[in-house]
Coordinates of C-alpha atoms and ligand atoms in Angstrom, one line a residue:
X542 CA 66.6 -9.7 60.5
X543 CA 64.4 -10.4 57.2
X544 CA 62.4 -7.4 57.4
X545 CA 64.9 -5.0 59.1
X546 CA 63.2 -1.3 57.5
X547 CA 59.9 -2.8 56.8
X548 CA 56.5 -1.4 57.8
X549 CA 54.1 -3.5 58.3
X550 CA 50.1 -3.1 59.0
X551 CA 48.2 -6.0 60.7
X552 CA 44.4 -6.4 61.4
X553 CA 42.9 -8.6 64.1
X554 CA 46.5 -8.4 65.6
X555 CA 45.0 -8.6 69.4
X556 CA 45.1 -12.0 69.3
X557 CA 45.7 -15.3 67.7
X558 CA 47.1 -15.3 64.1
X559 CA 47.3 -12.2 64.2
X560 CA 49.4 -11.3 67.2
X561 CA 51.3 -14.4 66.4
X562 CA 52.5 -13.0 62.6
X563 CA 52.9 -9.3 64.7
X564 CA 55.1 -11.4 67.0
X565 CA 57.6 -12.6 64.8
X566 CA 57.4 -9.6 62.1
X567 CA 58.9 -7.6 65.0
X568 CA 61.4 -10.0 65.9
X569 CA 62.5 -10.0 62.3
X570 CA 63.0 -6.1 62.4
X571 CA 59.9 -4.1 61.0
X572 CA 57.9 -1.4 62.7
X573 CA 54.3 -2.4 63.2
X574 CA 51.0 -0.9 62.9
X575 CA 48.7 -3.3 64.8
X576 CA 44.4 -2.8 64.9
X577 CA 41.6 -4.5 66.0
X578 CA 38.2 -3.1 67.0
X579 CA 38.8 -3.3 70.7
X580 CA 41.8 -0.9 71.4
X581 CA 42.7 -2.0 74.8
X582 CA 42.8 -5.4 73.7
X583 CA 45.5 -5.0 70.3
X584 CA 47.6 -2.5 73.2
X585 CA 47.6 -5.4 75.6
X586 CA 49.0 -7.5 72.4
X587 CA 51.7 -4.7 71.9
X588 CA 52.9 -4.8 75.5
X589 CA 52.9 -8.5 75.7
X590 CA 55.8 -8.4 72.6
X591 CA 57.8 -6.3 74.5
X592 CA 58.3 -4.0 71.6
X593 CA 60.4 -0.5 72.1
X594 CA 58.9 2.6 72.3
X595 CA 58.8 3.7 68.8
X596 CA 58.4 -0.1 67.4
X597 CA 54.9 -0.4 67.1
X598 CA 51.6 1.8 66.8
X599 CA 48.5 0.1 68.0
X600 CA 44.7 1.6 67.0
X601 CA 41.0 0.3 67.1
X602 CA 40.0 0.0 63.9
X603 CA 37.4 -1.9 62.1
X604 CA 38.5 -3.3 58.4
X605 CA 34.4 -3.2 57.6
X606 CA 34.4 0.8 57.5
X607 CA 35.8 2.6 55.0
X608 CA 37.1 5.7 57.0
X609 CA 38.6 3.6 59.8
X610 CA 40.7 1.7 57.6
X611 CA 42.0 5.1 56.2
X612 CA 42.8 6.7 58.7
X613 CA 44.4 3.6 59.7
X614 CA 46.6 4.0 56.9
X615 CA 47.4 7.9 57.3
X616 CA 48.3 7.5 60.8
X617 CA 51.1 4.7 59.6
X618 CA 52.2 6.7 57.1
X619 CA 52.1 9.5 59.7
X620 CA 53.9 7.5 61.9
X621 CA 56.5 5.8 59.9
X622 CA 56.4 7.5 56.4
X623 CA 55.5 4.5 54.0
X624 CA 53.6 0.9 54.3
X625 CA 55.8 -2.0 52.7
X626 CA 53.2 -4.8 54.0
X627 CA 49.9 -5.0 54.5
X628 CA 48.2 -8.4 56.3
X629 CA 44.8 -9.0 56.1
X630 CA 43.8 -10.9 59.4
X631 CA 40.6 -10.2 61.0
X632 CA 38.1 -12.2 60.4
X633 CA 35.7 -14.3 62.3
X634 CA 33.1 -17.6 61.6
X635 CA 29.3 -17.7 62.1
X636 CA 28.5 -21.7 62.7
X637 CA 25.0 -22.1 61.8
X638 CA 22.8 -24.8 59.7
X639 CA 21.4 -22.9 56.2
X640 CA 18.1 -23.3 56.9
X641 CA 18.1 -21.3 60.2
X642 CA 21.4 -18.6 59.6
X643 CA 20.7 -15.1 60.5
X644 CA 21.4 -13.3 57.4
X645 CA 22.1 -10.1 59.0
X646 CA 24.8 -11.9 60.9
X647 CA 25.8 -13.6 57.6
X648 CA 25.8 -10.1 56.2
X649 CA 28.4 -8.9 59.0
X650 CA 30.6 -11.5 59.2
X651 CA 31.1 -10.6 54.6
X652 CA 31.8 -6.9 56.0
X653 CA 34.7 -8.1 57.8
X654 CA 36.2 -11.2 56.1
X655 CA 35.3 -10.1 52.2
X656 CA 34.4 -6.4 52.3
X657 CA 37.5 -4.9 54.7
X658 CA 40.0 -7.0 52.7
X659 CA 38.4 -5.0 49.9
X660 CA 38.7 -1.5 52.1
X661 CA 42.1 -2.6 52.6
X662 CA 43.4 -3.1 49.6
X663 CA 41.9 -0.5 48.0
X664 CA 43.2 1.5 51.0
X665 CA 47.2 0.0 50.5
X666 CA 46.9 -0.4 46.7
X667 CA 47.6 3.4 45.9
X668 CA 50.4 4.0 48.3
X669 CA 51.9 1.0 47.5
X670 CA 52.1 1.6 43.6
X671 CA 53.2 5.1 44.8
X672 CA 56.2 4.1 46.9
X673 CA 57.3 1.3 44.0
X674 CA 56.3 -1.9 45.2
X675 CA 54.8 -3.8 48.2
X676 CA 53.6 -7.1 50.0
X677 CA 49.6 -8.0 50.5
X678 CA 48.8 -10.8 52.7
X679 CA 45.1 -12.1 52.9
X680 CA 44.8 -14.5 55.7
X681 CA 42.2 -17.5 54.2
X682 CA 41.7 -20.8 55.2
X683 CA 41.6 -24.4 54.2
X684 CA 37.9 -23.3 54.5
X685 CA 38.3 -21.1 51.3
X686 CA 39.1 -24.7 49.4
X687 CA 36.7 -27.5 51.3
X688 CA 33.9 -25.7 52.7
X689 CA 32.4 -28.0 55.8
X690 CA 29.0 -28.1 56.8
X691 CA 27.5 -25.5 59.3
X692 CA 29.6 -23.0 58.1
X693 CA 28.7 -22.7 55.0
X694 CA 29.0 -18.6 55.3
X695 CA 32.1 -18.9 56.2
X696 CA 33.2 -20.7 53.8
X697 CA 31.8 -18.5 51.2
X698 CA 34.0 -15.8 52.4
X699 CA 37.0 -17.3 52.1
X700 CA 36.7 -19.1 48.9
X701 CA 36.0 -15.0 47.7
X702 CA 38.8 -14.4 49.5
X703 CA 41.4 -17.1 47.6
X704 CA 39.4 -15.6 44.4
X705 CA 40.3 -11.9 45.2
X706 CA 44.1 -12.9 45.8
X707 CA 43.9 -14.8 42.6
X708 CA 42.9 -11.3 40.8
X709 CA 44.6 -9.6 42.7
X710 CA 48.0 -10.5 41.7
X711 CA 47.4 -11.1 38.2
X712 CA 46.3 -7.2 38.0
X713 CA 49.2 -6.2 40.6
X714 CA 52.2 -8.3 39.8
X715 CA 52.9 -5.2 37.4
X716 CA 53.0 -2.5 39.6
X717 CA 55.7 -4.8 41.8
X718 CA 52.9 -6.2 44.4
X719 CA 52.4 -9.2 45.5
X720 CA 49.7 -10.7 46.9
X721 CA 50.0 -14.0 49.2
X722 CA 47.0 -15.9 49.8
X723 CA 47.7 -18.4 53.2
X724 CA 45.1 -20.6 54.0
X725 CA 45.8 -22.1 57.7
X726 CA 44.1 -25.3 58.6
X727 CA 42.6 -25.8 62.1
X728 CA 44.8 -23.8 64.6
X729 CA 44.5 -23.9 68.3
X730 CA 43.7 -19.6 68.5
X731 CA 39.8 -18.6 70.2
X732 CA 38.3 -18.6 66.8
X733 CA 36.2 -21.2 67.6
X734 CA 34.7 -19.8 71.1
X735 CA 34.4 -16.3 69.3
X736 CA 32.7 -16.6 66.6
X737 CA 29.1 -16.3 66.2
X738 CA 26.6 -18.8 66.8
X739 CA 23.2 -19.5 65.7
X740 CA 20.5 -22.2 67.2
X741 CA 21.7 -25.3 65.8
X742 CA 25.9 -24.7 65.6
X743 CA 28.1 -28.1 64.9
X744 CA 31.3 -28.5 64.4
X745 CA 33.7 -31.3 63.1
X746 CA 35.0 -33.2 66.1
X747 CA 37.8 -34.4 64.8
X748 CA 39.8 -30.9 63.8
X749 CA 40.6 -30.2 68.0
X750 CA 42.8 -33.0 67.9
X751 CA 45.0 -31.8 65.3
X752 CA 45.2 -28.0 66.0
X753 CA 48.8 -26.5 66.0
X754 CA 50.1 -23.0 67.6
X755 CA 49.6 -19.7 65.5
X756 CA 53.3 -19.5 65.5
X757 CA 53.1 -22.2 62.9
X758 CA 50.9 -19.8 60.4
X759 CA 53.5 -16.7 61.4
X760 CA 56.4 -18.1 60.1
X761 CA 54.8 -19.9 57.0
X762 CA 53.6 -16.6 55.9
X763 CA 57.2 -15.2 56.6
X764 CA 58.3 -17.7 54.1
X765 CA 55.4 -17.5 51.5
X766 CA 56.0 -13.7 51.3
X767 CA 59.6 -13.7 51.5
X768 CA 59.7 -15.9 48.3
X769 CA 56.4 -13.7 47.3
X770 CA 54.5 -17.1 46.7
X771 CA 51.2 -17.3 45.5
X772 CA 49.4 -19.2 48.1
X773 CA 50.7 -21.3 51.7
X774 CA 48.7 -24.0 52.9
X775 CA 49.5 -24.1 56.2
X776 CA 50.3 -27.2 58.1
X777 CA 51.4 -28.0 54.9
X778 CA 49.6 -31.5 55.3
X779 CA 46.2 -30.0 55.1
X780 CA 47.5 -30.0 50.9
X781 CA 46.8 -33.4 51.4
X782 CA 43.2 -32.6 52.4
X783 CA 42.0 -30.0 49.8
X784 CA 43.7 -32.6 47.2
X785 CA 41.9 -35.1 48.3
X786 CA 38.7 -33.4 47.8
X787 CA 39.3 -32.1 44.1
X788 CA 39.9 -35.7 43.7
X789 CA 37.3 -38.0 45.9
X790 CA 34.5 -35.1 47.1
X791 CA 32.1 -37.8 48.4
X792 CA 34.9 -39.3 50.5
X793 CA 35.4 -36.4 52.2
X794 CA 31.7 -35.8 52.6
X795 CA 31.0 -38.9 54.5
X796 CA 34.1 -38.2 57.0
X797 CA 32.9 -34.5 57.4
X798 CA 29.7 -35.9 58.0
X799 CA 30.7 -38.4 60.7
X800 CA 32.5 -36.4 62.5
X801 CA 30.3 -33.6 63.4
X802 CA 28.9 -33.1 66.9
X803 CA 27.3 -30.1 69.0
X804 CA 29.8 -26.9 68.9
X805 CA 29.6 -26.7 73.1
X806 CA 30.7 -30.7 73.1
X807 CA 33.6 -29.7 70.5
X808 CA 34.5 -26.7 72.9
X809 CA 34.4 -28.4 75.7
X810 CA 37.0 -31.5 74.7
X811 CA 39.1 -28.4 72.9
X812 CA 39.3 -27.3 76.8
X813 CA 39.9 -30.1 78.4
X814 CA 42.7 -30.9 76.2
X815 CA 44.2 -27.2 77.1
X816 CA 44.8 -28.2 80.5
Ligands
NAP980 P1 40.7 -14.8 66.8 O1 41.7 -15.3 67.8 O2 39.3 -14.8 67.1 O3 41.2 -13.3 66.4 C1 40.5 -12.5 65.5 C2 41.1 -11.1 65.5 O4 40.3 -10.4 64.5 C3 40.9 -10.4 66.8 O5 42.1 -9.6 67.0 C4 39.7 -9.5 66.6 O6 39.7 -8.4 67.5 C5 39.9 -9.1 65.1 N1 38.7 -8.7 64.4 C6 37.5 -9.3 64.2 N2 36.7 -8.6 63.5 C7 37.3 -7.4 63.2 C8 37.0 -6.3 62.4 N3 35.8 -6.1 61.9 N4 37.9 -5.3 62.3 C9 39.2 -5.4 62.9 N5 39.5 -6.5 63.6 C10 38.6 -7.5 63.7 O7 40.9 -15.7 65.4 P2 42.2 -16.3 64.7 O8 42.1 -17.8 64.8 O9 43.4 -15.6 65.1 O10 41.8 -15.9 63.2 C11 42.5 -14.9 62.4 C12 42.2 -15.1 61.0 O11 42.6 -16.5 60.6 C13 40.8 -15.0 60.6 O12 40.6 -14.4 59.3 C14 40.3 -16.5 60.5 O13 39.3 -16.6 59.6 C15 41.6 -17.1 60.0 N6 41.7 -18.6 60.2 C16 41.7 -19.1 61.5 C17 41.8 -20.5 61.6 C18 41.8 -21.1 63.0 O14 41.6 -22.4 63.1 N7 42.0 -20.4 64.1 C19 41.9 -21.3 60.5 C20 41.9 -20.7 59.3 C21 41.8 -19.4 59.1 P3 38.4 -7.5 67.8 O15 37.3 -8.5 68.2 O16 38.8 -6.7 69.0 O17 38.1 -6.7 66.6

């Protein structure tokens, strides 16, 4: 039991990454606080667990407004008296060419993935300096270190995200809190059918093939914060990938490139390979 005593807050925990890293925190021992903006849904999460009454607190919140994610935080505290860990989740893509993006859409999708990491660390910052220490996970992506075409928005907001964590723990290391940056590659979750799309979405083709469970992501973040690491690339091949690009861009261009089809063909082979 690795986090036996631990509190632990988790946003977009209703499903996918999320309730995966909920999934195994609790099997490890800490209590949970779970949120996502649909209540019913992040409950439904909860029950699926099989957590005991007491174990976990579910609430709709959404990271993107300020007093949500605080009184997120009091009812935790509340609830279970401190916050140990705090894990950054929600988030969602908008698949769109440049030329025709919605920028109000744009806009939205930085409230959540950018700006409500912002609410909530600014939100766990002071409790955690206050109780002596404390864990901040920011779920990125591979996205946040090779940004692929028609999602260029999305990519935005995660390589602000992997800039945040790198602040982040350079000004927090001092006050005892870490922050772990995990950047999962493509994982077989309902991002790709819930995000937003525009009139002319693609997508690589290639990425369905190699998608791997969420329960991959939950225990590489167990790790990566147990040993209070810096960043997790998760699978760890997609290293391979990012390193890659640093060193031969254009090759990785021209294989992004080739690969992209029509977002409902990509869907639809992601399906069929479900069954
Ligand atoms: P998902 O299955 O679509 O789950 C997203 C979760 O976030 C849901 O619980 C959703 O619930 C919640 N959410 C969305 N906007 C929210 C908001 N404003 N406030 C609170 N909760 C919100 O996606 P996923 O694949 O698990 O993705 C989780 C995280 O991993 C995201 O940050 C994503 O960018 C990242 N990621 C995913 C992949 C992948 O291939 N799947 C790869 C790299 C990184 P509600 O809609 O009810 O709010």
């Amino acid at each position: 039991m690795k986090l036996q005593g631990k509190v632990a807050v988790i946003t977009g925990a209703s499903m996918g990454i999320g309730e995966a890293i909920a999934r195994l925190f609790l099997a490890e021992g800490a209590k949970l606080v779970l949120c996502a903006r649909d209540s019913a849904r992040v409950e439904a999460a909860a029950q699926r667990m099989g957590a005991a009454p007491g174990q976990v607190l579910t609430m709709a919140c959404d990271v993107s407004q300020r007093d949500q994610v605080q009184a997120l935080a009091q009812a935790a505290l509340r609830e279970f008296s401190r916050i140990d860990i705090w894990v950054n989740n929600a988030g969602f893509g908008l698949n769109d060419s440049i030329e025709k993006m919605d920028i109000g859409q744009l806009r939205t999708m930085f409230d959540t993935n950018y700006f409500g990491v912002m609410e909530c660390m600014q939100t766990a910052i002071p409790i955690m300096r206050q109780q002596g220490g404390g864990e901040i996970v920011n779920i990125s992506s591979v996205a946040g270190h090779i940004c692929v075409a028609y999602m260029s928005g999305y990519g935005a907001t995660k390589h602000a995200l992997n800039a945040l964590g790198e602040a982040g723990r350079m000004e927090l290391g001092r006050y005892n809190i870490n922050v772990l940056t995990v950047c999962p590659g493509y994982i077989a979750t309902d991002f790709a059918s819930n995000m937003l799309k525009g009139s002319n979405p693609q997508r690589v083709g290639a990425s369905v093939k190699y998608g791997v469970g969420a329960d991959v992501v939950a225990r590489a973040t167990l790790n990566g914060m147990l040993k209070r690491k810096r960043q997790v690339v998760t699978p760890w091949h997609y290293w391979l990938a990012i390193k890659l690009n640093e060193n031969l861009p254009g090759l990785v261009e021209w294989a992004i490139r080739r690969s992209m089809k029509p977002t409902s063909q990509v869907l639809a082979e992601a399906a069929a390979k479900q069954k």
